[in-house]
């Protein structure tokens, strides 16, 4: 059973370009989460999605960032007009449910570098 | 999510047991205690969780105080691969919604 897949693992973008990060959840998981880890900082929640729905985007910056989880295909985190401050590791996680006892399984992350 | 307090860092020797403490004095009756760890340059990894009783799995044991205001993650025989940041996180069974709220965690160093 494959784990959470993320690609690309490393992404380099110039300021002003767009970054697209992909996440395929574990088989059978319909809940997807995105977290960001800035250099030398902790992990911060960004957004929680179910198929075709954004459930909680309270941790995502209002501008330039968007996320989707279509009926078919991976979840996408999109960052438009990237700035140097967007350089970070972006982790995707998935879970079977959302109760207090459900664990989240994380992917290896995408390391975004903005030059 | 209720707040947890962990030491910033701990050190252990290889093949010795490690006890990682976590204080959660404001825990509610419906909060589950979860532990995750993050190895260098990797995504977080689920370790164990419990509600009231002590729990064991292939990775670790979780000892929960009788009043539930603290817990201890126990690695029975530390290996070099266990060097990581360990996070203690509370999740409410009814209102946690979705997110995991990561604190600063405990940086565990394992000496050969």
PDB file of C-alpha atoms in Angstrom:
ATOM      1  CA  UNK A   1       0.000   0.000   0.000  1.00  0.00           C
ATOM      2  CA  UNK A   2       1.754   3.120  -1.216  1.00  0.00           C
ATOM      3  CA  UNK A   3       2.036   5.993   1.208  1.00  0.00           C
ATOM      4  CA  UNK A   4       1.295   9.641   0.549  1.00  0.00           C
ATOM      5  CA  UNK A   5       3.048  10.760  -2.614  1.00  0.00           C
ATOM      6  CA  UNK A   6       4.207  14.274  -3.298  1.00  0.00           C
ATOM      7  CA  UNK A   7       5.840  15.726  -6.358  1.00  0.00           C
ATOM      8  CA  UNK A   8       8.030  17.299  -7.204  1.00  0.00           C
ATOM      9  CA  UNK A   9      10.339  16.717  -4.243  1.00  0.00           C
ATOM     10  CA  UNK A  10      12.299  19.851  -5.036  1.00  0.00           C
ATOM     11  CA  UNK A  11      11.083  22.875  -6.959  1.00  0.00           C
ATOM     12  CA  UNK A  12      12.988  26.007  -7.858  1.00  0.00           C
ATOM     13  CA  UNK A  13      11.084  29.047  -9.048  1.00  0.00           C
ATOM     14  CA  UNK A  14      12.048  32.621  -9.770  1.00  0.00           C
ATOM     15  CA  UNK A  15      10.190  35.446  -8.113  1.00  0.00           C
ATOM     16  CA  UNK A  16       6.902  36.074  -9.887  1.00  0.00           C
ATOM     17  CA  UNK A  17       6.512  32.562 -11.280  1.00  0.00           C
ATOM     18  CA  UNK A  18       3.868  30.049 -10.310  1.00  0.00           C
ATOM     19  CA  UNK A  19       4.475  26.936  -8.222  1.00  0.00           C
ATOM     20  CA  UNK A  20       2.256  23.852  -8.388  1.00  0.00           C
ATOM     21  CA  UNK A  21       2.667  21.177  -5.746  1.00  0.00           C
ATOM     22  CA  UNK A  22       0.927  17.830  -6.082  1.00  0.00           C
ATOM     23  CA  UNK A  23      -0.215  15.341  -3.488  1.00  0.00           C
ATOM     24  CA  UNK A  24      -1.708  11.884  -3.904  1.00  0.00           C
ATOM     25  CA  UNK A  25      -3.228  10.620  -0.651  1.00  0.00           C
ATOM     26  CA  UNK A  26      -3.022   7.087   0.614  1.00  0.00           C
ATOM     27  CA  UNK A  27      -5.435   4.674  -1.034  1.00  0.00           C
ATOM     28  CA  UNK A  28      -8.864   4.942   0.552  1.00  0.00           C
ATOM     29  CA  UNK A  29      -8.169   8.290   2.229  1.00  0.00           C
ATOM     30  CA  UNK A  30     -10.494  11.123   1.292  1.00  0.00           C
ATOM     31  CA  UNK A  31      -9.144  13.764   3.688  1.00  0.00           C
ATOM     32  CA  UNK A  32      -6.123  15.805   2.608  1.00  0.00           C
ATOM     33  CA  UNK A  33      -4.191  18.433   4.544  1.00  0.00           C
ATOM     34  CA  UNK A  34      -1.406  20.805   3.598  1.00  0.00           C
ATOM     35  CA  UNK A  35       1.193  22.092   6.060  1.00  0.00           C
ATOM     36  CA  UNK A  36       4.094  24.473   5.591  1.00  0.00           C
ATOM     37  CA  UNK A  37       7.415  24.487   7.400  1.00  0.00           C
ATOM     38  CA  UNK A  38       9.444  27.658   6.988  1.00  0.00           C
ATOM     39  CA  UNK A  39      13.208  27.408   7.523  1.00  0.00           C
ATOM     40  CA  UNK A  40      14.030  26.926  11.207  1.00  0.00           C
ATOM     41  CA  UNK A  41      10.346  27.123  12.133  1.00  0.00           C
ATOM     42  CA  UNK A  42       7.619  24.694  13.095  1.00  0.00           C
ATOM     43  CA  UNK A  43       4.952  23.038  11.014  1.00  0.00           C
ATOM     44  CA  UNK A  44       1.900  25.170  10.370  1.00  0.00           C
ATOM     45  CA  UNK A  45      -1.460  23.996   9.087  1.00  0.00           C
ATOM     46  CA  UNK A  46      -2.583  25.606   5.864  1.00  0.00           C
ATOM     47  CA  UNK A  47      -5.702  23.925   4.458  1.00  0.00           C
ATOM     48  CA  UNK A  48      -7.905  20.850   4.755  1.00  0.00           C
ATOM     49  CA  UNK A  49      -9.788  19.434   1.790  1.00  0.00           C
ATOM     50  CA  UNK A  50     -12.099  16.608   0.949  1.00  0.00           C
ATOM     51  CA  UNK A  51     -12.896  15.561  -2.603  1.00  0.00           C
ATOM     52  CA  UNK A  52     -14.055  18.667  -4.482  1.00  0.00           C
ATOM     53  CA  UNK A  53     -14.451  20.684  -1.273  1.00  0.00           C
ATOM     54  CA  UNK A  54     -12.296  23.004   0.799  1.00  0.00           C
ATOM     55  CA  UNK A  55     -13.311  22.404   4.402  1.00  0.00           C
ATOM     56  CA  UNK A  56     -10.894  24.633   6.312  1.00  0.00           C
ATOM     57  CA  UNK A  57      -8.517  27.127   4.729  1.00  0.00           C
ATOM     58  CA  UNK A  58      -7.963  29.234   7.812  1.00  0.00           C
ATOM     59  CA  UNK A  59      -4.191  28.696   7.767  1.00  0.00           C
ATOM     60  CA  UNK A  60      -3.653  29.612   4.148  1.00  0.00           C
ATOM     61  CA  UNK A  61      -2.610  33.130   3.112  1.00  0.00           C
ATOM     62  CA  UNK A  62      -5.540  34.931   1.505  1.00  0.00           C
ATOM     63  CA  UNK A  63      -3.616  36.062  -1.540  1.00  0.00           C
ATOM     64  CA  UNK A  64      -1.655  34.070  -4.123  1.00  0.00           C
ATOM     65  CA  UNK A  65      -2.345  30.676  -2.499  1.00  0.00           C
ATOM     66  CA  UNK A  66      -5.050  28.263  -3.556  1.00  0.00           C
ATOM     67  CA  UNK A  67      -5.745  24.560  -3.135  1.00  0.00           C
ATOM     68  CA  UNK A  68      -7.960  21.998  -4.768  1.00  0.00           C
ATOM     69  CA  UNK A  69      -8.732  18.304  -4.515  1.00  0.00           C
ATOM     70  CA  UNK A  70     -10.650  17.326  -7.647  1.00  0.00           C
ATOM     71  CA  UNK A  71     -12.854  14.296  -8.025  1.00  0.00           C
ATOM     72  CA  UNK A  72     -10.145  12.638 -10.075  1.00  0.00           C
ATOM     73  CA  UNK A  73      -6.435  13.157  -9.603  1.00  0.00           C
ATOM     74  CA  UNK A  74      -4.166  14.548  -6.943  1.00  0.00           C
ATOM     75  CA  UNK A  75      -4.632  17.496  -4.651  1.00  0.00           C
ATOM     76  CA  UNK A  76      -2.876  20.629  -5.892  1.00  0.00           C
ATOM     77  CA  UNK A  77      -1.450  23.498  -3.858  1.00  0.00           C
ATOM     78  CA  UNK A  78      -0.889  26.462  -6.142  1.00  0.00           C
ATOM     79  CA  UNK A  79       1.194  29.505  -5.326  1.00  0.00           C
ATOM     80  CA  UNK A  80       0.993  32.361  -7.782  1.00  0.00           C
ATOM     81  CA  UNK A  81       3.642  35.072  -8.179  1.00  0.00           C
ATOM     82  CA  UNK A  82       5.991  33.439  -5.699  1.00  0.00           C
ATOM     83  CA  UNK A  83       8.165  35.577  -3.423  1.00  0.00           C
ATOM     84  CA  UNK A  84      11.309  34.646  -1.501  1.00  0.00           C
ATOM     85  CA  UNK A  85       9.282  34.283   1.691  1.00  0.00           C
ATOM     86  CA  UNK A  86       7.417  31.353   0.121  1.00  0.00           C
ATOM     87  CA  UNK A  87      10.626  29.266   0.254  1.00  0.00           C
ATOM     88  CA  UNK A  88       9.745  26.409   2.579  1.00  0.00           C
ATOM     89  CA  UNK A  89       8.967  22.721   2.820  1.00  0.00           C
ATOM     90  CA  UNK A  90       5.351  21.936   2.008  1.00  0.00           C
ATOM     91  CA  UNK A  91       3.951  18.718   3.413  1.00  0.00           C
ATOM     92  CA  UNK A  92       0.772  16.979   2.478  1.00  0.00           C
ATOM     93  CA  UNK A  93      -0.997  14.525   4.763  1.00  0.00           C
ATOM     94  CA  UNK A  94      -4.033  12.305   4.422  1.00  0.00           C
ATOM     95  CA  UNK A  95      -6.321  10.494   6.818  1.00  0.00           C
ATOM     96  CA  UNK A  96      -9.164   8.008   6.788  1.00  0.00           C
ATOM     97  CA  UNK A  97     -11.327  10.126   9.082  1.00  0.00           C
ATOM     98  CA  UNK A  98     -11.183  13.265  11.159  1.00  0.00           C
ATOM     99  CA  UNK A  99     -11.996  12.102  14.647  1.00  0.00           C
ATOM    100  CA  UNK A 100      -9.690  12.623  17.591  1.00  0.00           C
ATOM    101  CA  UNK A 101      -8.153   9.196  17.148  1.00  0.00           C
ATOM    102  CA  UNK A 102      -7.495   9.345  13.418  1.00  0.00           C
ATOM    103  CA  UNK A 103      -3.834   9.609  12.566  1.00  0.00           C
ATOM    104  CA  UNK A 104      -2.543  11.611   9.644  1.00  0.00           C
ATOM    105  CA  UNK A 105      -0.008  10.144   7.249  1.00  0.00           C
ATOM    106  CA  UNK A 106       2.482  12.559   5.766  1.00  0.00           C
ATOM    107  CA  UNK A 107       4.267  12.640   2.459  1.00  0.00           C
ATOM    108  CA  UNK A 108       7.986  13.371   2.024  1.00  0.00           C
ATOM    109  CA  UNK A 109       7.321  17.018   1.231  1.00  0.00           C
ATOM    110  CA  UNK A 110       8.120  19.421  -1.576  1.00  0.00           C
ATOM    111  CA  UNK A 111      10.969  21.795  -0.912  1.00  0.00           C
ATOM    112  CA  UNK A 112      10.295  25.056  -2.711  1.00  0.00           C
ATOM    113  CA  UNK A 113      13.136  27.468  -3.302  1.00  0.00           C
ATOM    114  CA  UNK A 114      12.386  30.899  -4.712  1.00  0.00           C
ATOM    115  CA  UNK A 115      15.353  32.677  -6.247  1.00  0.00           C
TER     116      UNK A 115
ATOM    117  CA  UNK B   1      -6.530  22.344  20.672  1.00  0.00           C
ATOM    118  CA  UNK B   2      -5.292  22.342  24.263  1.00  0.00           C
ATOM    119  CA  UNK B   3      -1.680  23.335  24.836  1.00  0.00           C
ATOM    120  CA  UNK B   4       1.189  20.922  25.513  1.00  0.00           C
ATOM    121  CA  UNK B   5       4.604  21.598  27.042  1.00  0.00           C
ATOM    122  CA  UNK B   6       7.717  19.587  26.165  1.00  0.00           C
ATOM    123  CA  UNK B   7      11.407  20.017  26.901  1.00  0.00           C
ATOM    124  CA  UNK B   8      13.277  21.619  24.004  1.00  0.00           C
ATOM    125  CA  UNK B   9      15.866  18.870  23.817  1.00  0.00           C
ATOM    126  CA  UNK B  10      16.907  15.539  25.286  1.00  0.00           C
ATOM    127  CA  UNK B  11      19.854  13.277  24.828  1.00  0.00           C
ATOM    128  CA  UNK B  12      20.157   9.518  25.010  1.00  0.00           C
ATOM    129  CA  UNK B  13      22.634   6.755  24.306  1.00  0.00           C
ATOM    130  CA  UNK B  14      22.061   4.090  21.722  1.00  0.00           C
ATOM    131  CA  UNK B  15      20.264   0.956  22.956  1.00  0.00           C
ATOM    132  CA  UNK B  16      19.118   2.669  26.143  1.00  0.00           C
ATOM    133  CA  UNK B  17      15.489   3.515  26.932  1.00  0.00           C
ATOM    134  CA  UNK B  18      14.262   7.053  26.383  1.00  0.00           C
ATOM    135  CA  UNK B  19      11.407   8.719  28.231  1.00  0.00           C
ATOM    136  CA  UNK B  20      10.034  11.814  26.529  1.00  0.00           C
ATOM    137  CA  UNK B  21       7.702  13.818  28.795  1.00  0.00           C
ATOM    138  CA  UNK B  22       4.741  15.976  27.834  1.00  0.00           C
ATOM    139  CA  UNK B  23       2.617  18.151  30.117  1.00  0.00           C
ATOM    140  CA  UNK B  24      -0.960  18.936  29.179  1.00  0.00           C
ATOM    141  CA  UNK B  25      -2.566  20.287  32.333  1.00  0.00           C
ATOM    142  CA  UNK B  26      -5.584  21.761  30.479  1.00  0.00           C
ATOM    143  CA  UNK B  27      -6.492  18.517  28.723  1.00  0.00           C
ATOM    144  CA  UNK B  28     -10.213  17.874  28.380  1.00  0.00           C
ATOM    145  CA  UNK B  29     -11.978  14.566  28.836  1.00  0.00           C
ATOM    146  CA  UNK B  30     -12.366  14.069  25.091  1.00  0.00           C
ATOM    147  CA  UNK B  31      -8.775  14.930  24.078  1.00  0.00           C
ATOM    148  CA  UNK B  32      -6.684  12.166  22.563  1.00  0.00           C
ATOM    149  CA  UNK B  33      -2.918  12.355  23.127  1.00  0.00           C
ATOM    150  CA  UNK B  34      -0.988  11.899  19.894  1.00  0.00           C
ATOM    151  CA  UNK B  35       2.738  11.672  19.263  1.00  0.00           C
ATOM    152  CA  UNK B  36       4.406  12.344  15.955  1.00  0.00           C
ATOM    153  CA  UNK B  37       8.074  12.605  15.092  1.00  0.00           C
ATOM    154  CA  UNK B  38       9.988  14.252  12.299  1.00  0.00           C
ATOM    155  CA  UNK B  39      13.317  12.840  11.196  1.00  0.00           C
ATOM    156  CA  UNK B  40      15.744  15.242   9.500  1.00  0.00           C
ATOM    157  CA  UNK B  41      14.603  16.292   6.033  1.00  0.00           C
ATOM    158  CA  UNK B  42      11.514  14.086   6.179  1.00  0.00           C
ATOM    159  CA  UNK B  43       7.798  14.525   6.713  1.00  0.00           C
ATOM    160  CA  UNK B  44       6.267  13.944  10.145  1.00  0.00           C
ATOM    161  CA  UNK B  45       5.536  10.361  11.075  1.00  0.00           C
ATOM    162  CA  UNK B  46       2.753   9.113  13.342  1.00  0.00           C
ATOM    163  CA  UNK B  47       4.102   7.283  16.398  1.00  0.00           C
ATOM    164  CA  UNK B  48       1.279   6.473  18.798  1.00  0.00           C
ATOM    165  CA  UNK B  49      -1.861   7.812  20.432  1.00  0.00           C
ATOM    166  CA  UNK B  50      -4.000   7.120  23.481  1.00  0.00           C
ATOM    167  CA  UNK B  51      -6.925   8.411  25.503  1.00  0.00           C
ATOM    168  CA  UNK B  52      -6.742   7.104  29.066  1.00  0.00           C
ATOM    169  CA  UNK B  53      -4.953   3.762  29.173  1.00  0.00           C
ATOM    170  CA  UNK B  54      -1.314   3.073  28.426  1.00  0.00           C
ATOM    171  CA  UNK B  55      -0.681   1.985  24.851  1.00  0.00           C
ATOM    172  CA  UNK B  56       1.981  -0.104  23.157  1.00  0.00           C
ATOM    173  CA  UNK B  57       2.811  -0.558  19.505  1.00  0.00           C
ATOM    174  CA  UNK B  58       5.805  -1.699  17.507  1.00  0.00           C
ATOM    175  CA  UNK B  59       7.426   1.737  17.661  1.00  0.00           C
ATOM    176  CA  UNK B  60       6.903   2.875  21.227  1.00  0.00           C
ATOM    177  CA  UNK B  61       4.828   2.887  24.398  1.00  0.00           C
ATOM    178  CA  UNK B  62       2.677   5.683  25.727  1.00  0.00           C
ATOM    179  CA  UNK B  63       2.248   6.042  29.464  1.00  0.00           C
ATOM    180  CA  UNK B  64      -0.603   8.337  30.509  1.00  0.00           C
ATOM    181  CA  UNK B  65      -0.838   9.716  34.037  1.00  0.00           C
ATOM    182  CA  UNK B  66      -3.928   8.813  36.007  1.00  0.00           C
ATOM    183  CA  UNK B  67      -5.136  12.433  36.004  1.00  0.00           C
ATOM    184  CA  UNK B  68      -4.212  12.696  32.293  1.00  0.00           C
ATOM    185  CA  UNK B  69      -2.359  15.951  32.876  1.00  0.00           C
ATOM    186  CA  UNK B  70       0.876  14.463  31.593  1.00  0.00           C
ATOM    187  CA  UNK B  71       2.122  11.616  29.456  1.00  0.00           C
ATOM    188  CA  UNK B  72       5.418   9.989  28.526  1.00  0.00           C
ATOM    189  CA  UNK B  73       6.516   8.522  25.242  1.00  0.00           C
ATOM    190  CA  UNK B  74       8.835   5.600  25.832  1.00  0.00           C
ATOM    191  CA  UNK B  75      11.315   4.310  23.271  1.00  0.00           C
ATOM    192  CA  UNK B  76      12.481   1.040  24.752  1.00  0.00           C
ATOM    193  CA  UNK B  77      15.847   0.853  22.990  1.00  0.00           C
ATOM    194  CA  UNK B  78      16.913   3.996  21.209  1.00  0.00           C
ATOM    195  CA  UNK B  79      18.676   3.648  17.881  1.00  0.00           C
ATOM    196  CA  UNK B  80      20.471   6.288  15.853  1.00  0.00           C
ATOM    197  CA  UNK B  81      17.449   6.327  13.564  1.00  0.00           C
ATOM    198  CA  UNK B  82      15.291   7.581  16.439  1.00  0.00           C
ATOM    199  CA  UNK B  83      17.065  10.943  16.410  1.00  0.00           C
ATOM    200  CA  UNK B  84      14.230  13.309  15.525  1.00  0.00           C
ATOM    201  CA  UNK B  85      11.944  16.035  16.794  1.00  0.00           C
ATOM    202  CA  UNK B  86       9.101  14.494  18.796  1.00  0.00           C
ATOM    203  CA  UNK B  87       5.759  16.284  18.989  1.00  0.00           C
ATOM    204  CA  UNK B  88       3.057  15.728  21.591  1.00  0.00           C
ATOM    205  CA  UNK B  89      -0.330  16.887  20.265  1.00  0.00           C
ATOM    206  CA  UNK B  90      -3.827  16.850  21.752  1.00  0.00           C
ATOM    207  CA  UNK B  91      -6.805  16.162  19.525  1.00  0.00           C
ATOM    208  CA  UNK B  92     -10.392  16.503  20.682  1.00  0.00           C
ATOM    209  CA  UNK B  93     -12.534  13.579  19.616  1.00  0.00           C
ATOM    210  CA  UNK B  94     -15.504  15.791  18.875  1.00  0.00           C
ATOM    211  CA  UNK B  95     -14.274  19.216  17.895  1.00  0.00           C
ATOM    212  CA  UNK B  96     -10.733  18.799  16.590  1.00  0.00           C
ATOM    213  CA  UNK B  97     -11.890  19.234  13.072  1.00  0.00           C
ATOM    214  CA  UNK B  98      -8.964  18.623  10.891  1.00  0.00           C
ATOM    215  CA  UNK B  99      -5.683  20.214  11.764  1.00  0.00           C
ATOM    216  CA  UNK B 100      -2.763  19.013  13.799  1.00  0.00           C
ATOM    217  CA  UNK B 101      -1.290  21.846  15.846  1.00  0.00           C
ATOM    218  CA  UNK B 102       2.451  21.304  16.149  1.00  0.00           C
ATOM    219  CA  UNK B 103       4.380  22.965  18.939  1.00  0.00           C
ATOM    220  CA  UNK B 104       8.165  23.153  19.078  1.00  0.00           C
ATOM    221  CA  UNK B 105       8.563  19.548  20.163  1.00  0.00           C
ATOM    222  CA  UNK B 106      11.560  17.844  21.747  1.00  0.00           C
ATOM    223  CA  UNK B 107      14.745  17.408  19.742  1.00  0.00           C
ATOM    224  CA  UNK B 108      16.081  13.956  20.631  1.00  0.00           C
ATOM    225  CA  UNK B 109      19.779  13.307  20.108  1.00  0.00           C
ATOM    226  CA  UNK B 110      20.960   9.701  20.235  1.00  0.00           C
ATOM    227  CA  UNK B 111      24.638   9.149  20.919  1.00  0.00           C
ATOM    228  CA  UNK B 112      26.380   6.056  19.537  1.00  0.00           C
TER     229      UNK B 112
END
